[in-house]
Amino acid sequence: LLFRPELEKNDNVLFKLWPEKEHSDRRPFRERGFYPYGGFEDFLGQASIETHKVYDAEVVKAGGTSASVRMWADYYGNRMEKIFTLDGGSPLLEVRFALEFRNPELNMLGPQPILALGEKHWTEDVFVVPSKAGLREVRMRPEEYFGEVFFLKEGWNAGRDTVEDVSFVGAFPVSEPEFLHMWMNHPSNGESAHYYAEFQPWVPIFQKTVRYFSYYLWAAAGPWEKGLEELRRRNLVTTAK
């Protein structure tokens, strides 16, 4: 989770349920459905394959200018590795994937943070997507869940809680995903009875080789434009050709 250092409470930009239980936790065959643990989600073969997987983990770097944790798991002969690297001098977090898959039915990855900016996800949160049709602004609708597909001009999406003045920017290579899928969740969702937002780059998985993909997260107080500028300065924002 990405925490705001100026807040006394554990308010942050990511939705988190764990270690609490979902209201449907004791439902028969619950393990076959999506489970909203929160944080950073892989969205691989939902829900029965990816949701409840426990990863091995080790600290690979714990000092200097950054800290890194490597996590890995086996999905029936398909290996996924993730390295989380937190920059020591900024709120930049890198998630680097390495997928070595064999099964052709596991052909798409949707890596994304589950967003709940500030104290809660609500109408004061505005989200921005650089679509090929122009810059799009989206807000949640309290009465329903809904989604949309965006084809991107640049590889990023952003959000800001306009009341608490906290923002988030996610960045990734724009040439890698097929599209960006937005999902505004609603408590009427039987698998996940919560308000939150998702912006998933749908990344094709190539079999019988190693598939690499990196996702960058930036969260801080202030406008999202400032975070986007910091990512541009680090050459982490790419433009579609």
CSV table of C-alpha atoms in Angstrom, one decimal:
chain,number,residue,atom,x,y,z
A,1,LEU,CA,0.0,0.0,0.0
A,2,LEU,CA,1.0,3.6,-0.6
A,3,PHE,CA,0.5,5.7,2.5
A,4,ARG,CA,0.3,9.4,2.8
A,5,PRO,CA,3.0,10.4,5.4
A,6,GLU,CA,1.1,13.6,6.5
A,7,LEU,CA,-2.0,11.6,7.6
A,8,GLU,CA,-2.3,10.2,11.1
A,9,LYS,CA,-4.7,7.4,10.0
A,10,ASN,CA,-3.8,4.7,7.6
A,11,ASP,CA,-5.6,6.4,4.7
A,12,ASN,CA,-4.0,5.6,1.4
A,13,VAL,CA,-4.8,5.3,-2.3
A,14,LEU,CA,-5.4,1.6,-2.5
A,15,PHE,CA,-8.5,-0.4,-1.4
A,16,LYS,CA,-7.6,-3.0,1.2
A,17,LEU,CA,-9.9,-5.6,2.8
A,18,TRP,CA,-7.3,-8.1,4.1
A,19,PRO,CA,-7.0,-9.2,6.9
A,20,GLU,CA,-10.7,-8.6,7.3
A,21,LYS,CA,-13.1,-11.2,5.7
A,22,GLU,CA,-15.5,-10.6,2.8
A,23,HIS,CA,-19.2,-10.8,3.9
A,24,SER,CA,-19.6,-13.9,1.7
A,25,ASP,CA,-16.5,-15.6,3.1
A,26,ARG,CA,-18.4,-18.7,4.4
A,27,ARG,CA,-20.5,-19.2,1.2
A,28,PRO,CA,-20.2,-22.7,-0.3
A,29,PHE,CA,-17.4,-22.9,-2.9
A,30,ARG,CA,-16.3,-19.4,-2.2
A,31,GLU,CA,-12.8,-20.2,-3.3
A,32,ARG,CA,-14.0,-20.4,-6.9
A,33,GLY,CA,-15.0,-16.8,-7.0
A,34,PHE,CA,-13.1,-13.5,-7.0
A,35,TYR,CA,-12.0,-12.4,-3.5
A,36,PRO,CA,-11.2,-8.7,-2.9
A,37,TYR,CA,-8.1,-8.9,-0.8
A,38,GLY,CA,-7.2,-5.4,-2.2
A,39,GLY,CA,-3.8,-3.8,-2.9
A,40,PHE,CA,-2.2,-4.6,-6.3
A,41,GLU,CA,-4.1,-7.2,-8.3
A,42,ASP,CA,-2.8,-9.4,-11.1
A,43,PHE,CA,-6.2,-10.4,-12.6
A,44,LEU,CA,-5.0,-13.6,-14.1
A,45,GLY,CA,-7.5,-16.3,-15.0
A,46,GLN,CA,-10.1,-15.0,-12.6
A,47,ALA,CA,-11.2,-16.1,-10.3
A,48,SER,CA,-10.3,-19.7,-9.4
A,49,ILE,CA,-6.6,-19.7,-10.6
A,50,GLU,CA,-5.2,-16.4,-9.4
A,51,THR,CA,-7.3,-15.1,-6.5
A,52,HIS,CA,-6.2,-17.3,-3.6
A,53,LYS,CA,-2.6,-18.1,-4.6
A,54,VAL,CA,0.0,-17.7,-1.8
A,55,TYR,CA,3.4,-16.5,-3.1
A,56,ASP,CA,6.8,-17.2,-1.9
A,57,ALA,CA,8.8,-14.0,-1.1
A,58,GLU,CA,12.3,-12.8,-0.3
A,59,VAL,CA,13.9,-9.5,0.3
A,60,VAL,CA,16.5,-9.0,-2.5
A,61,LYS,CA,17.6,-5.4,-1.5
A,62,ALA,CA,17.0,-3.7,1.8
A,63,GLY,CA,19.2,-0.6,1.8
A,64,GLY,CA,20.8,2.2,-0.2
A,65,THR,CA,18.6,4.0,-2.7
A,66,SER,CA,15.8,1.5,-2.9
A,67,ALA,CA,14.3,-1.7,-1.4
A,68,SER,CA,13.1,-4.7,-3.4
A,69,VAL,CA,11.0,-7.8,-2.7
A,70,ARG,CA,10.8,-10.7,-5.1
A,71,MET,CA,7.6,-12.9,-5.1
A,72,TRP,CA,7.0,-16.0,-7.2
A,73,ALA,CA,4.3,-18.7,-7.6
A,74,ASP,CA,3.6,-21.7,-9.7
A,75,TYR,CA,0.2,-22.0,-11.5
A,76,TYR,CA,0.0,-25.6,-12.6
A,77,GLY,CA,3.3,-25.4,-14.3
A,78,ASN,CA,3.1,-21.7,-15.3
A,79,ARG,CA,5.5,-19.5,-13.3
A,80,MET,CA,4.9,-15.9,-12.4
A,81,GLU,CA,7.5,-13.7,-10.7
A,82,LYS,CA,7.0,-10.2,-9.5
A,83,ILE,CA,9.7,-7.8,-8.1
A,84,PHE,CA,8.4,-4.8,-6.1
A,85,THR,CA,10.9,-2.0,-5.9
A,86,LEU,CA,10.3,1.1,-3.7
A,87,ASP,CA,12.5,4.1,-4.5
A,88,GLY,CA,14.2,5.6,-1.4
A,89,GLY,CA,13.8,9.2,-2.4
A,90,SER,CA,10.3,9.4,-3.8
A,91,PRO,CA,6.9,7.6,-3.7
A,92,LEU,CA,7.7,5.7,-6.9
A,93,LEU,CA,6.9,1.9,-6.8
A,94,GLU,CA,7.9,-0.4,-9.6
A,95,VAL,CA,6.2,-3.8,-10.1
A,96,ARG,CA,8.2,-5.9,-12.6
A,97,PHE,CA,6.6,-9.0,-13.9
A,98,ALA,CA,8.3,-12.1,-15.5
A,99,LEU,CA,5.8,-14.7,-16.8
A,100,GLU,CA,6.9,-18.1,-18.1
A,101,PHE,CA,3.7,-19.8,-19.1
A,102,ARG,CA,2.8,-22.9,-21.0
A,103,ASN,CA,-1.0,-23.2,-21.0
A,104,PRO,CA,-2.5,-21.3,-24.0
A,105,GLU,CA,-5.8,-20.6,-22.1
A,106,LEU,CA,-3.8,-18.3,-19.7
A,107,ASN,CA,-3.4,-15.7,-22.4
A,108,MET,CA,-4.1,-12.3,-20.7
A,109,LEU,CA,-2.8,-10.4,-17.6
A,110,GLY,CA,-4.6,-7.4,-16.1
A,111,PRO,CA,-2.1,-6.0,-13.6
A,112,GLN,CA,-3.6,-3.0,-11.7
A,113,PRO,CA,-3.9,-1.4,-8.3
A,114,ILE,CA,-7.4,-1.4,-6.8
A,115,LEU,CA,-8.0,2.3,-6.1
A,116,ALA,CA,-9.9,3.9,-3.2
A,117,LEU,CA,-8.3,7.4,-2.9
A,118,GLY,CA,-8.2,8.9,0.5
A,119,GLU,CA,-10.6,7.8,3.2
A,120,LYS,CA,-13.0,6.2,0.7
A,121,HIS,CA,-13.9,5.9,-3.0
A,122,TRP,CA,-16.7,8.4,-3.7
A,123,THR,CA,-17.9,11.1,-6.1
A,124,GLU,CA,-15.2,13.5,-5.1
A,125,ASP,CA,-12.7,11.2,-6.9
A,126,VAL,CA,-12.0,12.2,-10.5
A,127,PHE,CA,-10.1,9.8,-12.8
A,128,VAL,CA,-8.3,10.7,-16.0
A,129,VAL,CA,-7.4,8.6,-19.0
A,130,PRO,CA,-5.3,9.8,-22.1
A,131,SER,CA,-7.5,8.1,-24.7
A,132,LYS,CA,-6.8,8.4,-28.4
A,133,ALA,CA,-10.1,10.4,-28.6
A,134,GLY,CA,-8.8,12.9,-26.1
A,135,LEU,CA,-8.3,13.3,-22.3
A,136,ARG,CA,-11.2,11.6,-20.6
A,137,GLU,CA,-12.5,12.4,-17.0
A,138,VAL,CA,-14.6,9.8,-15.2
A,139,ARG,CA,-16.3,9.8,-11.8
A,140,MET,CA,-18.0,6.9,-10.0
A,141,ARG,CA,-21.8,6.6,-9.9
A,142,PRO,CA,-23.0,5.6,-6.4
A,143,GLU,CA,-26.1,3.9,-7.7
A,144,GLU,CA,-24.4,1.3,-10.0
A,145,TYR,CA,-21.3,-0.4,-11.2
A,146,PHE,CA,-20.1,0.2,-14.8
A,147,GLY,CA,-17.0,-0.2,-17.0
A,148,GLU,CA,-15.5,1.1,-20.2
A,149,VAL,CA,-12.6,0.2,-22.6
A,150,PHE,CA,-10.1,2.9,-23.6
A,151,PHE,CA,-7.5,2.8,-26.4
A,152,LEU,CA,-4.6,4.9,-25.2
A,153,LYS,CA,-2.6,7.7,-26.6
A,154,GLU,CA,-0.1,7.4,-23.7
A,155,GLY,CA,0.6,4.7,-21.2
A,156,TRP,CA,-0.8,6.1,-18.0
A,157,ASN,CA,-3.9,6.8,-16.0
A,158,ALA,CA,-4.5,9.0,-13.0
A,159,GLY,CA,-6.9,9.9,-10.2
A,160,ARG,CA,-7.4,12.5,-7.5
A,161,ASP,CA,-9.5,12.9,-4.4
A,162,THR,CA,-10.5,16.5,-4.8
A,163,VAL,CA,-11.5,16.9,-1.1
A,164,GLU,CA,-8.5,15.2,0.6
A,165,ASP,CA,-6.1,16.4,-2.1
A,166,VAL,CA,-4.4,13.1,-2.7
A,167,SER,CA,-3.6,11.8,-6.2
A,168,PHE,CA,-2.4,8.6,-7.9
A,169,VAL,CA,-0.7,8.0,-11.3
A,170,GLY,CA,-0.1,4.6,-12.8
A,171,ALA,CA,2.2,4.2,-15.8
A,172,PHE,CA,3.2,1.3,-18.2
A,173,PRO,CA,4.5,0.8,-21.7
A,174,VAL,CA,1.7,1.9,-23.9
A,175,SER,CA,2.6,-0.6,-26.7
A,176,GLU,CA,2.1,-3.6,-24.5
A,177,PRO,CA,-1.6,-3.8,-23.5
A,178,GLU,CA,-4.4,-4.3,-26.0
A,179,PHE,CA,-6.4,-1.6,-24.2
A,180,LEU,CA,-7.1,-0.1,-20.8
A,181,HIS,CA,-10.2,-1.5,-19.0
A,182,MET,CA,-11.9,0.7,-16.4
A,183,TRP,CA,-14.2,-0.9,-13.8
A,184,MET,CA,-16.1,1.1,-11.1
A,185,ASN,CA,-17.2,-1.5,-8.6
A,186,HIS,CA,-20.4,-1.3,-6.5
A,187,PRO,CA,-21.5,-3.1,-3.3
A,188,SER,CA,-24.2,-4.9,-5.4
A,189,ASN,CA,-21.4,-7.0,-6.8
A,190,GLY,CA,-21.9,-10.4,-5.2
A,191,GLU,CA,-18.2,-11.3,-5.3
A,192,SER,CA,-17.0,-8.0,-3.9
A,193,ALA,CA,-19.4,-5.7,-2.1
A,194,HIS,CA,-17.4,-2.6,-2.0
A,195,TYR,CA,-16.9,0.8,-3.8
A,196,TYR,CA,-13.5,1.0,-5.6
A,197,ALA,CA,-12.0,1.7,-9.0
A,198,GLU,CA,-9.9,-0.4,-11.3
A,199,PHE,CA,-7.9,0.6,-14.4
A,200,GLN,CA,-6.5,-2.6,-16.0
A,201,PRO,CA,-4.0,-2.6,-18.9
A,202,TRP,CA,-4.9,-5.9,-20.6
A,203,VAL,CA,-1.5,-7.4,-21.5
A,204,PRO,CA,-1.2,-10.5,-23.8
A,205,ILE,CA,0.8,-13.4,-22.4
A,206,PHE,CA,3.1,-15.2,-24.8
A,207,GLN,CA,3.6,-18.9,-24.1
A,208,LYS,CA,6.9,-20.9,-24.2
A,209,THR,CA,9.0,-17.7,-23.6
A,210,VAL,CA,9.5,-15.2,-20.7
A,211,ARG,CA,7.0,-12.4,-20.9
A,212,TYR,CA,8.2,-9.2,-19.1
A,213,PHE,CA,6.0,-6.2,-18.1
A,214,SER,CA,6.5,-3.3,-15.8
A,215,TYR,CA,3.9,-1.2,-14.0
A,216,TYR,CA,4.8,2.0,-12.1
A,217,LEU,CA,2.8,3.6,-9.2
A,218,TRP,CA,3.1,7.2,-7.9
A,219,ALA,CA,0.9,8.5,-5.1
A,220,ALA,CA,1.3,11.8,-3.2
A,221,ALA,CA,-0.6,14.8,-1.9
A,222,GLY,CA,-1.5,17.4,-4.5
A,223,PRO,CA,-2.7,17.3,-8.2
A,224,TRP,CA,-2.2,14.3,-10.4
A,225,GLU,CA,-0.4,16.5,-13.0
A,226,LYS,CA,2.5,16.8,-10.6
A,227,GLY,CA,2.9,13.0,-10.3
A,228,LEU,CA,2.6,12.6,-14.1
A,229,GLU,CA,5.4,15.2,-14.6
A,230,GLU,CA,7.6,13.3,-12.2
A,231,LEU,CA,7.0,10.1,-14.2
A,232,ARG,CA,7.8,11.9,-17.5
A,233,ARG,CA,11.0,13.2,-16.0
A,234,ARG,CA,12.0,9.6,-15.3
A,235,ASN,CA,11.2,8.6,-18.9
A,236,LEU,CA,8.4,6.3,-17.6
A,237,VAL,CA,5.6,7.7,-19.8
A,238,THR,CA,5.4,6.3,-23.4
A,239,THR,CA,3.4,7.5,-26.4
A,240,ALA,CA,1.6,5.4,-28.9
A,241,LYS,CA,2.9,5.4,-32.5
